[in-house]
Amino acid sequence: MKQFTVIGNNVSLSKSPELFTYIFNTLNIDADYSYTQIADLQELTQFFNTLSSMNYSGINITIPFKEKIVNYSNIKSDIVKITGSSNCIGIRDNILYAHNTDSYGFNNLLKINNINLNDLSVIVLGSGGSARSIIYSLLFLNVKEIFILSRNKKTSKEIINKFSNMNNIPLKLYNASEGCKNNILINCTPIGVNENTELQILDFIDKTKYCIDINYINNKLAKSIFSKYTDYYISGLDMFIFQALASLDIWFPEELSEKLNYKELVEIIKNE
């Protein structure tokens, strides 16, 4: 039996085990998918030091280790090399292959929700691994400009320095005094996942046309928070499912994702 897991903080909230259990059962794959709570970098190192004894064939990574995980991989995909962020590891012959399915998931979220970002201004909330991946995607979507709004100015400036020369799209720190008309807000932070998350950073934002939340957990709370700042709220459920499908095709040689019914996957997650 093949073994898979998702690692991160508060990972017990993840719907990945439920989704992949359904996928494996549907496709008659002899595999198990679990979650592994990782509290800090020390535990992350311990996890990888004992990885060979766990017999994993693949790992998904969530907040806050998407950037740190790159240091533990042997081979990195081109997107991982550019973004410095990975959310999927494939393991073959004890070699760890780092992939990034965030960009794929985000692009398909836009497609399935008929969202066109052409010539729009975009505010990216956050400056972690997910934000890096989303900004990478935006640079190929003909947006007008990208603003980063984050408490961490150091990582924000690192992202700007890394991507500022790509495709001639302006990328800069968000400044409330400048304003940002006809804009889209993309949440790449844990805001809305937990009730005790600080919300003060949202006070800098004028009302936006759309809020795309890359999170899919606790949508009622997230929608209640972001509805004050946007006309339309879109959860990250579609992104999550497409990320899972991309992981599936990374872990198995056949393109198994094509054998699944997308609408059924959505219902499985909604009903959990």
mmCIF file of C-alpha atoms in Angstrom, residues 4-252:
data_model
loop_
_atom_site.group_PDB
_atom_site.id
_atom_site.type_symbol
_atom_site.label_atom_id
_atom_site.label_comp_id
_atom_site.label_asym_id
_atom_site.label_seq_id
_atom_site.Cartn_x
_atom_site.Cartn_y
_atom_site.Cartn_z
ATOM 1 C CA PHE A 4 0.806 9.791 1.400
ATOM 2 C CA THR A 5 0.468 12.640 3.892
ATOM 3 C CA VAL A 6 -0.051 16.383 4.194
ATOM 4 C CA ILE A 7 2.142 18.326 6.621
ATOM 5 C CA GLY A 8 1.791 21.761 8.209
ATOM 6 C CA ASN A 9 0.367 23.729 11.132
ATOM 7 C CA ASN A 10 -3.299 23.166 12.063
ATOM 8 C CA VAL A 11 -3.249 20.477 9.400
ATOM 9 C CA SER A 12 -5.961 18.514 11.205
ATOM 10 C CA LEU A 13 -8.375 20.958 9.527
ATOM 11 C CA SER A 14 -7.246 19.855 6.071
ATOM 12 C CA LYS A 15 -9.754 18.130 3.805
ATOM 13 C CA SER A 16 -6.970 16.425 1.854
ATOM 14 C CA PRO A 17 -7.339 13.059 3.641
ATOM 15 C CA GLU A 18 -11.087 12.946 2.881
ATOM 16 C CA LEU A 19 -10.569 13.996 -0.737
ATOM 17 C CA PHE A 20 -7.755 11.564 -1.483
ATOM 18 C CA THR A 21 -9.490 8.705 0.317
ATOM 19 C CA TYR A 22 -12.431 9.211 -2.037
ATOM 20 C CA ILE A 23 -10.111 9.471 -5.049
ATOM 21 C CA PHE A 24 -8.191 6.312 -4.155
ATOM 22 C CA ASN A 25 -11.398 4.371 -3.542
ATOM 23 C CA THR A 26 -12.930 5.597 -6.800
ATOM 24 C CA LEU A 27 -9.861 4.630 -8.828
ATOM 25 C CA ASN A 28 -9.268 1.372 -6.918
ATOM 26 C CA ILE A 29 -5.828 2.486 -5.804
ATOM 27 C CA ASP A 30 -4.305 0.680 -2.830
ATOM 28 C CA ALA A 31 -3.152 3.776 -0.944
ATOM 29 C CA ASP A 32 -3.639 5.668 2.296
ATOM 30 C CA TYR A 33 -3.562 9.429 2.897
ATOM 31 C CA SER A 34 -3.082 10.930 6.379
ATOM 32 C CA TYR A 35 -2.134 14.238 7.964
ATOM 33 C CA THR A 36 0.996 14.995 9.991
ATOM 34 C CA GLN A 37 1.016 17.929 12.378
ATOM 35 C CA ILE A 38 4.330 19.834 12.266
ATOM 36 C CA ALA A 39 4.687 22.595 14.857
ATOM 37 C CA ASP A 40 8.031 24.174 13.976
ATOM 38 C CA LEU A 41 11.257 23.858 11.998
ATOM 39 C CA GLN A 42 12.727 21.439 14.525
ATOM 40 C CA GLU A 43 9.837 19.031 14.001
ATOM 41 C CA LEU A 44 10.098 19.561 10.236
ATOM 42 C CA THR A 45 13.746 18.509 10.324
ATOM 43 C CA GLN A 46 12.901 15.496 12.489
ATOM 44 C CA PHE A 47 10.205 14.499 10.018
ATOM 45 C CA PHE A 48 12.613 14.495 7.087
ATOM 46 C CA ASN A 49 15.379 12.821 9.055
ATOM 47 C CA THR A 50 13.079 9.828 9.572
ATOM 48 C CA LEU A 51 11.337 10.026 6.195
ATOM 49 C CA SER A 52 13.022 6.972 4.695
ATOM 50 C CA SER A 53 11.489 4.748 7.383
ATOM 51 C CA MET A 54 7.948 6.014 6.732
ATOM 52 C CA ASN A 55 7.607 4.642 3.203
ATOM 53 C CA TYR A 56 5.845 7.721 1.797
ATOM 54 C CA SER A 57 5.351 8.045 -1.952
ATOM 55 C CA GLY A 58 4.220 11.654 -1.801
ATOM 56 C CA ILE A 59 3.738 14.613 0.520
ATOM 57 C CA ASN A 60 1.615 17.756 0.347
ATOM 58 C CA ILE A 61 2.810 20.835 2.204
ATOM 59 C CA THR A 62 0.754 23.688 3.614
ATOM 60 C CA ILE A 63 1.285 26.775 5.787
ATOM 61 C CA PRO A 64 3.887 27.698 6.966
ATOM 62 C CA PHE A 65 6.466 25.370 5.377
ATOM 63 C CA LYS A 66 6.098 25.855 1.621
ATOM 64 C CA GLU A 67 9.337 27.824 1.406
ATOM 65 C CA LYS A 68 11.268 25.797 3.977
ATOM 66 C CA ILE A 69 10.435 22.499 2.288
ATOM 67 C CA VAL A 70 12.549 23.424 -0.741
ATOM 68 C CA ASN A 71 15.727 22.936 1.311
ATOM 69 C CA TYR A 72 14.840 19.288 1.951
ATOM 70 C CA SER A 73 14.251 18.329 -1.690
ATOM 71 C CA ASN A 74 16.756 16.827 -4.109
ATOM 72 C CA ILE A 75 15.286 17.947 -7.422
ATOM 73 C CA LYS A 76 13.160 21.074 -7.980
ATOM 74 C CA SER A 77 10.723 21.863 -10.780
ATOM 75 C CA ASP A 78 11.244 25.066 -12.764
ATOM 76 C CA ILE A 79 8.399 26.836 -10.942
ATOM 77 C CA VAL A 80 9.849 25.847 -7.562
ATOM 78 C CA LYS A 81 13.230 27.238 -8.625
ATOM 79 C CA ILE A 82 11.606 30.539 -9.586
ATOM 80 C CA THR A 83 9.163 30.947 -6.686
ATOM 81 C CA GLY A 84 11.189 29.264 -3.948
ATOM 82 C CA SER A 85 7.966 27.572 -2.828
ATOM 83 C CA SER A 86 6.754 23.975 -2.995
ATOM 84 C CA ASN A 87 3.493 22.383 -1.882
ATOM 85 C CA CYS A 88 3.950 18.891 -3.329
ATOM 86 C CA ILE A 89 6.753 16.349 -3.023
ATOM 87 C CA GLY A 90 7.025 13.218 -5.122
ATOM 88 C CA ILE A 91 9.296 10.474 -3.791
ATOM 89 C CA ARG A 92 10.929 7.827 -5.971
ATOM 90 C CA ASP A 93 13.925 5.710 -4.942
ATOM 91 C CA ASN A 94 14.419 7.960 -1.895
ATOM 92 C CA ILE A 95 14.808 11.006 -4.153
ATOM 93 C CA LEU A 96 12.562 13.963 -3.256
ATOM 94 C CA TYR A 97 11.127 15.888 -6.207
ATOM 95 C CA ALA A 98 9.713 19.320 -5.269
ATOM 96 C CA HIS A 99 6.733 20.587 -7.265
ATOM 97 C CA ASN A 100 4.440 23.597 -7.075
ATOM 98 C CA THR A 101 0.755 23.054 -7.867
ATOM 99 C CA ASP A 102 -0.425 26.375 -6.364
ATOM 100 C CA SER A 103 -0.062 28.150 -9.692
ATOM 101 C CA TYR A 104 -1.958 25.407 -11.550
ATOM 102 C CA GLY A 105 -4.714 25.404 -8.943
ATOM 103 C CA PHE A 106 -5.078 29.187 -8.986
ATOM 104 C CA ASN A 107 -5.215 29.420 -12.783
ATOM 105 C CA ASN A 108 -7.945 26.775 -12.898
ATOM 106 C CA LEU A 109 -9.896 28.520 -10.123
ATOM 107 C CA LEU A 110 -9.987 31.612 -12.339
ATOM 108 C CA LYS A 111 -11.014 29.571 -15.361
ATOM 109 C CA ILE A 112 -13.839 27.627 -13.720
ATOM 110 C CA ASN A 113 -15.240 30.817 -12.127
ATOM 111 C CA ASN A 114 -14.957 32.811 -15.385
ATOM 112 C CA ILE A 115 -12.716 35.451 -13.833
ATOM 113 C CA ASN A 116 -10.678 37.584 -16.221
ATOM 114 C CA LEU A 117 -7.943 39.656 -14.547
ATOM 115 C CA ASN A 118 -6.898 41.383 -17.746
ATOM 116 C CA ASP A 119 -5.850 44.996 -17.060
ATOM 117 C CA LEU A 120 -7.013 44.885 -13.430
ATOM 118 C CA SER A 121 -5.063 45.993 -10.372
ATOM 119 C CA VAL A 122 -4.468 43.195 -7.871
ATOM 120 C CA ILE A 123 -3.749 43.343 -4.148
ATOM 121 C CA VAL A 124 -2.042 40.218 -2.821
ATOM 122 C CA LEU A 125 -2.556 39.855 0.904
ATOM 123 C CA GLY A 126 0.463 38.096 2.423
ATOM 124 C CA SER A 127 4.091 37.469 1.495
ATOM 125 C CA GLY A 128 4.674 33.780 2.220
ATOM 126 C CA GLY A 129 5.093 30.796 -0.070
ATOM 127 C CA SER A 130 1.513 30.883 -1.371
ATOM 128 C CA ALA A 131 1.769 34.588 -2.181
ATOM 129 C CA ARG A 132 4.931 33.932 -4.192
ATOM 130 C CA SER A 133 3.119 31.326 -6.280
ATOM 131 C CA ILE A 134 0.077 33.530 -6.854
ATOM 132 C CA ILE A 135 2.219 36.489 -7.881
ATOM 133 C CA TYR A 136 4.113 34.246 -10.301
ATOM 134 C CA SER A 137 0.774 33.310 -11.903
ATOM 135 C CA LEU A 138 -0.416 36.920 -12.038
ATOM 136 C CA LEU A 139 2.680 37.951 -13.966
ATOM 137 C CA PHE A 140 1.434 35.822 -16.870
ATOM 138 C CA LEU A 141 -2.206 36.943 -16.718
ATOM 139 C CA ASN A 142 -1.829 40.446 -18.164
ATOM 140 C CA VAL A 143 -2.856 42.246 -14.973
ATOM 141 C CA LYS A 144 -2.319 45.985 -14.820
ATOM 142 C CA GLU A 145 -0.285 46.056 -11.589
ATOM 143 C CA ILE A 146 0.297 44.041 -8.432
ATOM 144 C CA PHE A 147 0.404 45.353 -4.873
ATOM 145 C CA ILE A 148 1.662 43.350 -1.895
ATOM 146 C CA LEU A 149 0.015 44.035 1.469
ATOM 147 C CA SER A 150 1.793 42.244 4.308
ATOM 148 C CA ARG A 151 2.972 42.817 7.856
ATOM 149 C CA ASN A 152 6.332 41.402 6.851
ATOM 150 C CA LYS A 153 8.000 44.121 4.798
ATOM 151 C CA LYS A 154 11.240 42.125 4.532
ATOM 152 C CA THR A 155 9.687 39.186 2.692
ATOM 153 C CA SER A 156 7.515 41.558 0.648
ATOM 154 C CA LYS A 157 10.588 43.392 -0.621
ATOM 155 C CA GLU A 158 12.308 40.076 -1.339
ATOM 156 C CA ILE A 159 9.386 39.090 -3.574
ATOM 157 C CA ILE A 160 9.481 42.451 -5.345
ATOM 158 C CA ASN A 161 13.210 42.142 -5.970
ATOM 159 C CA LYS A 162 12.777 38.585 -7.253
ATOM 160 C CA PHE A 163 9.915 39.230 -9.672
ATOM 161 C CA SER A 164 10.216 42.930 -10.547
ATOM 162 C CA ASN A 165 11.770 42.314 -13.977
ATOM 163 C CA MET A 166 9.224 39.751 -15.165
ATOM 164 C CA ASN A 167 6.847 40.716 -17.997
ATOM 165 C CA ASN A 168 7.035 44.463 -17.252
ATOM 166 C CA ILE A 169 4.118 44.349 -14.805
ATOM 167 C CA PRO A 170 4.537 46.818 -11.898
ATOM 168 C CA LEU A 171 4.984 45.041 -8.555
ATOM 169 C CA LYS A 172 5.178 47.136 -5.400
ATOM 170 C CA LEU A 173 4.165 47.506 -1.780
ATOM 171 C CA TYR A 174 0.550 48.496 -1.215
ATOM 172 C CA ASN A 175 0.117 52.098 -0.145
ATOM 173 C CA ALA A 176 -3.379 53.029 0.986
ATOM 174 C CA SER A 177 -2.776 56.693 0.155
ATOM 175 C CA GLU A 178 -2.229 55.818 -3.521
ATOM 176 C CA GLY A 179 -5.492 53.946 -3.791
ATOM 177 C CA CYS A 180 -6.111 51.014 -6.076
ATOM 178 C CA LYS A 181 -9.178 51.333 -8.295
ATOM 179 C CA ASN A 182 -10.921 48.510 -10.155
ATOM 180 C CA ASN A 183 -9.043 45.999 -8.074
ATOM 181 C CA ILE A 184 -9.026 42.381 -6.982
ATOM 182 C CA LEU A 185 -7.997 41.198 -3.522
ATOM 183 C CA ILE A 186 -6.325 37.797 -3.214
ATOM 184 C CA ASN A 187 -5.977 36.452 0.307
ATOM 185 C CA CYS A 188 -2.820 34.373 0.804
ATOM 186 C CA THR A 189 -2.893 34.510 4.612
ATOM 187 C CA PRO A 190 -4.666 32.404 7.290
ATOM 188 C CA ILE A 191 -7.226 35.176 7.778
ATOM 189 C CA GLY A 192 -10.648 33.548 7.862
ATOM 190 C CA VAL A 193 -9.387 30.090 8.769
ATOM 191 C CA ASN A 194 -9.216 30.695 12.519
ATOM 192 C CA GLU A 195 -11.460 32.985 14.541
ATOM 193 C CA ASN A 196 -8.560 34.463 16.524
ATOM 194 C CA THR A 197 -6.629 35.729 13.479
ATOM 195 C CA GLU A 198 -5.760 39.432 13.625
ATOM 196 C CA LEU A 199 -7.698 41.488 11.083
ATOM 197 C CA GLN A 200 -6.191 44.951 11.471
ATOM 198 C CA ILE A 201 -4.296 44.742 8.187
ATOM 199 C CA LEU A 202 -7.612 44.697 6.310
ATOM 200 C CA ASP A 203 -8.349 48.239 7.486
ATOM 201 C CA PHE A 204 -5.873 49.519 4.876
ATOM 202 C CA ILE A 205 -7.973 48.189 2.006
ATOM 203 C CA ASP A 206 -10.675 50.062 0.101
ATOM 204 C CA LYS A 207 -13.596 47.966 -1.086
ATOM 205 C CA THR A 208 -12.664 45.653 -3.946
ATOM 206 C CA LYS A 209 -14.595 44.097 -6.821
ATOM 207 C CA TYR A 210 -13.621 40.512 -5.997
ATOM 208 C CA CYS A 211 -11.928 38.768 -3.110
ATOM 209 C CA ILE A 212 -10.341 35.478 -4.098
ATOM 210 C CA ASP A 213 -9.487 33.561 -0.948
ATOM 211 C CA ILE A 214 -7.013 30.737 -1.583
ATOM 212 C CA ASN A 215 -8.249 29.090 1.636
ATOM 213 C CA TYR A 216 -11.237 26.752 1.557
ATOM 214 C CA ILE A 217 -11.612 25.930 5.275
ATOM 215 C CA ASN A 218 -14.226 27.740 7.392
ATOM 216 C CA ASN A 219 -15.746 29.557 4.418
ATOM 217 C CA LYS A 220 -18.636 30.988 6.446
ATOM 218 C CA LEU A 221 -16.211 32.812 8.752
ATOM 219 C CA ALA A 222 -14.007 33.938 5.876
ATOM 220 C CA LYS A 223 -16.954 35.201 3.846
ATOM 221 C CA SER A 224 -18.299 37.132 6.827
ATOM 222 C CA ILE A 225 -14.908 38.818 7.232
ATOM 223 C CA PHE A 226 -14.113 39.621 3.608
ATOM 224 C CA SER A 227 -17.644 40.608 2.572
ATOM 225 C CA LYS A 228 -16.987 43.924 4.305
ATOM 226 C CA TYR A 229 -14.169 44.603 1.870
ATOM 227 C CA THR A 230 -15.468 43.183 -1.402
ATOM 228 C CA ASP A 231 -18.544 42.885 -3.605
ATOM 229 C CA TYR A 232 -17.973 39.206 -4.416
ATOM 230 C CA TYR A 233 -16.213 36.562 -2.337
ATOM 231 C CA ILE A 234 -14.771 33.421 -3.956
ATOM 232 C CA SER A 235 -13.368 30.628 -1.798
ATOM 233 C CA GLY A 236 -10.312 28.535 -2.606
ATOM 234 C CA LEU A 237 -12.265 25.283 -2.906
ATOM 235 C CA ASP A 238 -11.692 24.983 -6.648
ATOM 236 C CA MET A 239 -8.015 25.775 -6.243
ATOM 237 C CA PHE A 240 -7.718 23.103 -3.549
ATOM 238 C CA ILE A 241 -9.284 20.425 -5.738
ATOM 239 C CA PHE A 242 -7.180 21.268 -8.786
ATOM 240 C CA GLN A 243 -4.060 21.218 -6.603
ATOM 241 C CA ALA A 244 -5.023 17.722 -5.478
ATOM 242 C CA LEU A 245 -5.567 16.571 -9.061
ATOM 243 C CA ALA A 246 -2.155 17.933 -10.044
ATOM 244 C CA SER A 247 -0.575 16.094 -7.089
ATOM 245 C CA LEU A 248 -2.280 12.880 -8.178
ATOM 246 C CA ASP A 249 -0.752 13.132 -11.653
ATOM 247 C CA ILE A 250 2.667 13.854 -10.135
ATOM 248 C CA TRP A 251 2.550 10.790 -7.881
ATOM 249 C CA PHE A 252 1.246 8.305 -10.467
#
